[in-house]
Amino acid sequence: MKILYAIQGTGNGHLSRARDIIPLLQKKGEVDLLVSGKQVDISLPYEIKYKLHGLYFVFGKKGGVDLYKTFKQAKSKQFIKEIRSVPVESYDLVLNDFEPVTAWACRLRKKECIGLSHQSAVLSPKAPVPDTVDPIGKLVLQSYAPTTSAYGFHFQSYDDHTFTPVIRQQIRELKPTDNGHYTVYLPSYDDEHLQDMLTRLPDARWEVFSKHCKTPVVTNNVSIQPVNNDGFIKSMTSSTGILCGAGFETPAEALFLKKKVLVIPMKNQYEQHCNAAALEKMGVPVIKKFKKKHLPKIAEWLKYGQTIPVSYPDITERIIDQVIANHVK
């Protein structure tokens, strides 16, 4: 069986999940990998057959997506050329983790494309949504990488095709400790703002992982260092809690490690606001923006915040088997 596994390369969550899914797929058949997008801080230890530009969002420095840079880097002619170049018809199974080139190539050639992503779960009618309606954000999420069938991962299982998160084996094998610090990952804020805000909370030690800094900097109770996979995992595993965006993988792994979590969803990012709604229903505190007026709520979380119990069993191979049974004849 020939399998094409297409992965969104923007952010870290998609490739983190792929690290565990790829070896399971390789047990089932011959696997080719396609990655599009960038702004990722980790790499795959596997050969990537197709490395494409694709379409992707650019993180800003003021709490959201930088729409100007996002539109500036978009190359429509190249995107169309890439869609036409991917030989999706040569594969028995096309799996898609929110990757637009392959999704549209399949649609163009009327080829079945199976979504295997967090976004598939977010779009489920039974998944939590924010109180404020964002029809444009939802439309973008639906249209960005359309699939013919969808299997999703979310913080809880909301329907028959939604599963609990893929927690990578690297995380499952860890033994959490508590060294008293808090790990911070808010890539859409600049370092100066993070430092200014966190030094106003002097009773906590903050270990910040930044997309914007080149060398480590320590100021009072705040250390800021470039994002790196091993360093981040070490910090998160030995932390008291995690302050992060409302992405998927980082909050899921923090909950699995029994850490208390506080999230701040990115502006102009409908998916993150859906995630925040789901986490809030579970008891995870959410603040809309990282502003001074929200410091009392963060201070309250530092003092009284609780861990949220979750059960995230290792069922990834069972999901892969179900997808193959349903879609490969």
Short mmCIF file of C-alpha atoms in Angstrom, two decimals:
data_model
loop_
_atom_site.label_atom_id
_atom_site.label_comp_id
_atom_site.label_asym_id
_atom_site.label_seq_id
_atom_site.Cartn_x
_atom_site.Cartn_y
_atom_site.Cartn_z
CA MET A 1 0.00 0.00 0.00
CA LYS A 2 1.32 3.43 -0.97
CA ILE A 3 0.52 6.16 1.55
CA LEU A 4 0.98 9.91 1.20
CA TYR A 5 1.04 11.67 4.57
CA ALA A 6 0.76 15.45 4.14
CA ILE A 7 1.61 17.62 7.15
CA GLN A 8 1.18 21.29 7.92
CA GLY A 9 4.64 22.67 8.74
CA THR A 10 3.60 25.91 10.47
CA GLY A 11 3.81 25.76 14.24
CA ASN A 12 5.13 22.73 16.11
CA GLY A 13 2.07 20.63 16.89
CA HIS A 14 1.54 18.98 13.52
CA LEU A 15 5.13 17.75 13.22
CA SER A 16 5.22 16.70 16.87
CA ARG A 17 2.18 14.47 16.28
CA ALA A 18 3.66 13.20 13.01
CA ARG A 19 6.74 11.88 14.83
CA ASP A 20 4.53 9.24 16.45
CA ILE A 21 2.18 8.62 13.52
CA ILE A 22 4.84 8.08 10.83
CA PRO A 23 6.38 4.87 12.26
CA LEU A 24 2.88 3.41 12.68
CA LEU A 25 2.08 4.18 9.04
CA GLN A 26 5.38 2.63 7.94
CA LYS A 27 4.20 -0.64 9.47
CA LYS A 28 1.17 -0.54 7.14
CA GLY A 29 2.80 0.33 3.82
CA GLU A 30 5.21 2.50 1.82
CA VAL A 31 4.99 6.06 3.16
CA ASP A 32 5.93 9.31 1.41
CA LEU A 33 5.93 12.55 3.42
CA LEU A 34 4.87 15.99 2.25
CA VAL A 35 5.37 19.12 4.38
CA SER A 36 4.34 22.66 3.49
CA GLY A 37 4.64 25.90 5.44
CA LYS A 38 7.29 27.06 7.87
CA GLN A 39 7.91 28.86 11.20
CA VAL A 40 8.52 25.49 12.82
CA ASP A 41 11.06 24.92 15.59
CA ILE A 42 11.39 21.15 15.38
CA SER A 43 12.37 18.80 12.56
CA LEU A 44 11.28 15.36 11.43
CA PRO A 45 13.82 12.50 11.67
CA TYR A 46 12.44 11.11 8.40
CA GLU A 47 13.02 11.84 4.73
CA ILE A 48 10.57 14.39 3.36
CA LYS A 49 9.80 13.63 -0.29
CA TYR A 50 7.90 16.85 -0.99
CA LYS A 51 8.89 20.12 0.77
CA LEU A 52 6.57 22.88 -0.42
CA HIS A 53 5.86 26.55 0.29
CA GLY A 54 2.10 26.06 0.66
CA LEU A 55 -0.04 28.62 2.49
CA TYR A 56 0.59 29.50 6.10
CA PHE A 57 -0.08 32.08 8.79
CA VAL A 58 2.71 34.24 10.22
CA PHE A 59 2.86 34.81 13.99
CA GLY A 60 2.92 38.48 14.98
CA LYS A 61 4.30 40.13 18.12
CA LYS A 62 1.12 41.66 19.53
CA GLY A 63 -0.84 38.59 20.47
CA GLY A 64 -2.10 37.36 17.13
CA VAL A 65 -1.53 36.48 13.50
CA ASP A 66 0.34 39.13 11.50
CA LEU A 67 -2.16 39.51 8.66
CA TYR A 68 0.10 41.79 6.60
CA LYS A 69 3.02 39.35 6.64
CA THR A 70 0.64 36.44 6.09
CA PHE A 71 -0.72 37.98 2.89
CA LYS A 72 2.74 39.21 1.85
CA GLN A 73 4.26 35.73 1.91
CA ALA A 74 1.30 34.14 0.09
CA LYS A 75 2.32 33.15 -3.43
CA SER A 76 -0.84 32.22 -5.31
CA LYS A 77 0.87 31.25 -8.59
CA GLN A 78 3.33 29.03 -6.76
CA PHE A 79 0.51 27.52 -4.70
CA ILE A 80 -1.43 26.59 -7.86
CA LYS A 81 1.73 25.16 -9.41
CA GLU A 82 2.35 23.06 -6.29
CA ILE A 83 -1.24 21.76 -6.35
CA ARG A 84 -0.73 20.55 -9.91
CA SER A 85 2.66 19.01 -9.14
CA VAL A 86 1.69 16.57 -6.37
CA PRO A 87 0.81 13.13 -7.84
CA VAL A 88 -1.95 12.29 -5.36
CA GLU A 89 -3.51 9.84 -7.81
CA SER A 90 -0.44 7.58 -7.40
CA TYR A 91 -1.33 6.73 -3.80
CA ASP A 92 -3.75 4.24 -2.27
CA LEU A 93 -4.29 6.44 0.79
CA VAL A 94 -3.82 10.19 1.24
CA LEU A 95 -3.76 11.35 4.86
CA ASN A 96 -3.84 15.05 5.57
CA ASP A 97 -2.93 16.97 8.72
CA PHE A 98 -4.31 20.39 7.78
CA GLU A 99 -2.04 20.66 4.73
CA PRO A 100 -3.60 22.75 1.92
CA VAL A 101 -1.61 21.74 -1.18
CA THR A 102 -2.51 18.05 -1.00
CA ALA A 103 -6.07 18.80 0.08
CA TRP A 104 -6.72 20.95 -2.98
CA ALA A 105 -4.79 18.59 -5.27
CA CYS A 106 -7.14 15.80 -4.19
CA ARG A 107 -10.20 17.96 -4.69
CA LEU A 108 -9.01 18.97 -8.16
CA ARG A 109 -8.52 15.31 -9.17
CA LYS A 110 -11.58 13.99 -7.28
CA LYS A 111 -9.29 11.88 -5.09
CA GLU A 112 -10.30 10.82 -1.58
CA CYS A 113 -8.43 12.84 1.06
CA ILE A 114 -8.63 11.75 4.72
CA GLY A 115 -8.25 14.45 7.36
CA LEU A 116 -6.27 13.32 10.41
CA SER A 117 -5.82 16.48 12.41
CA HIS A 118 -6.87 18.58 15.36
CA GLN A 119 -8.71 20.93 13.00
CA SER A 120 -10.97 18.07 11.91
CA ALA A 121 -12.13 17.74 15.51
CA VAL A 122 -12.59 21.50 15.96
CA LEU A 123 -14.96 21.51 12.97
CA SER A 124 -17.13 18.76 14.44
CA PRO A 125 -20.69 20.05 15.12
CA LYS A 126 -20.37 18.69 18.67
CA ALA A 127 -17.08 20.44 19.51
CA PRO A 128 -17.16 23.53 21.79
CA VAL A 129 -17.15 26.95 20.13
CA PRO A 130 -16.57 30.45 21.54
CA ASP A 131 -19.49 32.64 22.58
CA THR A 132 -18.55 35.24 19.97
CA VAL A 133 -19.41 34.08 16.47
CA ASP A 134 -16.59 34.34 13.89
CA PRO A 135 -18.12 33.25 10.55
CA ILE A 136 -15.05 34.32 8.55
CA GLY A 137 -12.69 32.44 10.87
CA LYS A 138 -14.83 29.33 10.63
CA LEU A 139 -15.00 29.61 6.83
CA VAL A 140 -11.20 29.88 6.62
CA LEU A 141 -10.84 26.80 8.82
CA GLN A 142 -13.30 24.85 6.66
CA SER A 143 -11.82 25.94 3.32
CA TYR A 144 -8.09 25.98 4.05
CA ALA A 145 -7.49 22.23 3.66
CA PRO A 146 -10.80 20.54 2.71
CA THR A 147 -11.06 16.77 3.07
CA THR A 148 -13.56 14.10 2.04
CA SER A 149 -13.52 12.34 5.45
CA ALA A 150 -12.25 13.53 8.81
CA TYR A 151 -10.79 12.00 11.96
CA GLY A 152 -9.81 14.45 14.65
CA PHE A 153 -7.98 14.88 17.94
CA HIS A 154 -9.27 17.13 20.71
CA PHE A 155 -8.98 17.63 24.47
CA GLN A 156 -11.99 15.33 24.89
CA SER A 157 -13.83 12.92 22.61
CA TYR A 158 -16.95 14.73 21.44
CA ASP A 159 -18.14 12.25 18.78
CA ASP A 160 -17.26 8.89 17.18
CA HIS A 161 -14.58 10.42 14.91
CA THR A 162 -12.97 12.59 17.60
CA PHE A 163 -10.21 11.07 19.71
CA THR A 164 -8.12 12.21 22.66
CA PRO A 165 -4.71 13.74 21.85
CA VAL A 166 -1.72 11.91 20.41
CA ILE A 167 0.76 12.30 23.26
CA ARG A 168 4.19 11.61 21.79
CA GLN A 169 6.17 8.78 23.35
CA GLN A 170 8.88 11.24 24.36
CA ILE A 171 6.33 12.83 26.72
CA ARG A 172 4.69 9.58 27.85
CA GLU A 173 8.01 8.24 29.10
CA LEU A 174 8.76 11.25 31.33
CA LYS A 175 8.43 11.42 35.11
CA PRO A 176 7.15 14.91 35.98
CA THR A 177 8.73 16.88 38.83
CA ASP A 178 8.07 20.32 40.31
CA ASN A 179 11.03 22.69 40.52
CA GLY A 180 8.81 25.69 41.26
CA HIS A 181 9.07 27.59 37.97
CA TYR A 182 6.46 28.31 35.29
CA THR A 183 7.04 27.55 31.61
CA VAL A 184 5.82 30.15 29.10
CA TYR A 185 5.16 29.72 25.38
CA LEU A 186 3.37 32.70 23.81
CA PRO A 187 4.93 32.99 20.33
CA SER A 188 2.63 35.77 19.16
CA TYR A 189 3.97 38.24 21.77
CA ASP A 190 7.33 39.99 21.60
CA ASP A 191 9.99 39.48 24.27
CA GLU A 192 9.80 43.02 25.66
CA HIS A 193 6.10 42.71 26.38
CA LEU A 194 6.53 39.28 27.99
CA GLN A 195 9.37 40.54 30.16
CA ASP A 196 7.45 43.66 31.21
CA MET A 197 4.36 41.67 32.16
CA LEU A 198 6.05 38.76 33.91
CA THR A 199 8.35 40.92 36.04
CA ARG A 200 5.15 42.37 37.49
CA LEU A 201 4.53 38.90 38.93
CA PRO A 202 7.71 38.66 41.04
CA ASP A 203 6.57 35.77 43.24
CA ALA A 204 7.00 33.33 40.34
CA ARG A 205 10.02 32.25 38.29
CA TRP A 206 9.27 32.30 34.57
CA GLU A 207 11.06 30.30 31.88
CA VAL A 208 10.02 31.82 28.56
CA PHE A 209 10.58 30.12 25.20
CA SER A 210 10.56 32.68 22.39
CA LYS A 211 10.41 32.61 18.61
CA HIS A 212 11.90 36.11 18.52
CA CYS A 213 15.13 35.94 20.55
CA LYS A 214 18.50 34.62 19.35
CA THR A 215 20.39 34.29 22.66
CA PRO A 216 19.21 33.63 26.24
CA VAL A 217 18.46 36.65 28.43
CA VAL A 218 17.75 36.74 32.19
CA THR A 219 16.08 39.73 33.87
CA ASN A 220 15.08 39.45 37.52
CA ASN A 221 12.63 36.53 37.74
CA VAL A 222 12.28 36.06 33.96
CA SER A 223 14.55 34.02 31.69
CA ILE A 224 13.97 34.14 27.94
CA GLN A 225 15.55 31.66 25.55
CA PRO A 226 15.06 30.59 21.93
CA VAL A 227 12.59 27.77 21.34
CA ASN A 228 14.19 24.33 21.27
CA ASN A 229 12.34 21.05 21.62
CA ASP A 230 14.47 19.36 24.29
CA GLY A 231 14.82 22.48 26.43
CA PHE A 232 11.10 23.18 26.31
CA ILE A 233 10.19 19.62 27.26
CA LYS A 234 12.66 19.66 30.16
CA SER A 235 11.27 22.97 31.42
CA MET A 236 7.62 21.90 31.06
CA THR A 237 8.19 18.54 32.75
CA SER A 238 9.84 20.13 35.80
CA SER A 239 7.47 23.11 36.05
CA THR A 240 4.65 23.97 38.43
CA GLY A 241 2.48 25.14 35.56
CA ILE A 242 2.28 26.26 31.93
CA LEU A 243 1.25 29.68 30.59
CA CYS A 244 0.71 29.30 26.85
CA GLY A 245 -1.42 30.08 23.83
CA ALA A 246 -4.59 28.12 23.19
CA GLY A 247 -2.98 25.81 20.67
CA PHE A 248 -3.51 22.09 20.98
CA GLU A 249 -0.35 20.05 21.58
CA THR A 250 1.22 22.16 24.35
CA PRO A 251 -1.91 22.38 26.55
CA ALA A 252 -2.65 18.67 25.90
CA GLU A 253 0.86 17.61 26.91
CA ALA A 254 0.78 19.89 29.96
CA LEU A 255 -2.53 18.37 31.08
CA PHE A 256 -1.13 14.87 30.51
CA LEU A 257 1.88 15.76 32.70
CA LYS A 258 -0.53 16.91 35.44
CA LYS A 259 0.51 20.55 35.25
CA LYS A 260 -1.84 23.43 35.91
CA VAL A 261 -2.48 25.43 32.75
CA LEU A 262 -3.56 28.95 31.85
CA VAL A 263 -4.14 29.84 28.18
CA ILE A 264 -4.32 33.03 26.11
CA PRO A 265 -5.82 32.47 22.63
CA MET A 266 -4.24 34.31 19.70
CA LYS A 267 -6.12 37.14 18.05
CA ASN A 268 -7.46 36.45 14.54
CA GLN A 269 -7.18 32.70 15.15
CA TYR A 270 -10.61 31.06 15.29
CA GLU A 271 -9.20 27.62 16.03
CA GLN A 272 -7.47 28.86 19.19
CA HIS A 273 -10.68 30.48 20.43
CA CYS A 274 -12.45 27.14 19.91
CA ASN A 275 -9.67 25.44 21.87
CA ALA A 276 -10.01 28.01 24.63
CA ALA A 277 -13.76 27.33 24.82
CA ALA A 278 -13.09 23.59 25.16
CA LEU A 279 -10.42 24.09 27.83
CA GLU A 280 -12.58 26.52 29.78
CA LYS A 281 -15.39 23.94 29.93
CA MET A 282 -12.85 21.53 31.43
CA GLY A 283 -11.91 24.04 34.12
CA VAL A 284 -8.77 25.57 32.58
CA PRO A 285 -8.65 29.37 33.12
CA VAL A 286 -8.58 31.55 30.01
CA ILE A 287 -7.68 35.22 29.56
CA LYS A 288 -8.41 37.04 26.31
CA LYS A 289 -5.22 39.09 26.06
CA PHE A 290 -1.91 39.40 27.91
CA LYS A 291 -2.60 42.85 29.36
CA LYS A 292 -2.03 44.51 32.74
CA LYS A 293 -5.72 44.36 33.61
CA HIS A 294 -5.50 40.56 33.55
CA LEU A 295 -2.55 40.34 35.97
CA PRO A 296 -4.84 39.77 39.00
CA LYS A 297 -6.33 36.68 37.31
CA ILE A 298 -2.84 35.34 36.57
CA ALA A 299 -1.81 36.02 40.19
CA GLU A 300 -4.92 34.15 41.36
CA TRP A 301 -3.98 31.21 39.10
CA LEU A 302 -0.46 31.20 40.53
CA LYS A 303 -1.84 30.97 44.06
CA TYR A 304 -4.94 28.83 43.67
CA GLY A 305 -4.76 27.17 40.23
CA GLN A 306 -5.46 23.44 40.12
CA THR A 307 -4.49 20.63 37.79
CA ILE A 308 -7.29 19.22 35.62
CA PRO A 309 -7.43 15.39 35.57
CA VAL A 310 -7.46 13.85 32.08
CA SER A 311 -7.19 10.37 30.61
CA TYR A 312 -5.19 10.26 27.37
CA PRO A 313 -4.48 6.58 26.57
CA ASP A 314 -2.16 5.58 23.74
CA ILE A 315 -4.68 4.64 21.00
CA THR A 316 -2.91 6.07 17.94
CA GLU A 317 -2.33 2.74 16.19
CA ARG A 318 -5.94 1.77 16.74
CA ILE A 319 -7.02 4.99 15.01
CA ILE A 320 -4.68 4.32 12.06
CA ASP A 321 -6.11 0.80 11.73
CA GLN A 322 -9.65 2.20 11.76
CA VAL A 323 -8.84 4.72 9.02
CA ILE A 324 -7.24 2.05 6.81
CA ALA A 325 -10.14 -0.36 7.35
CA ASN A 326 -12.67 2.33 6.42
CA HIS A 327 -10.89 3.75 3.36
CA VAL A 328 -8.59 1.17 1.76
CA LYS A 329 -10.32 -1.64 -0.10
#
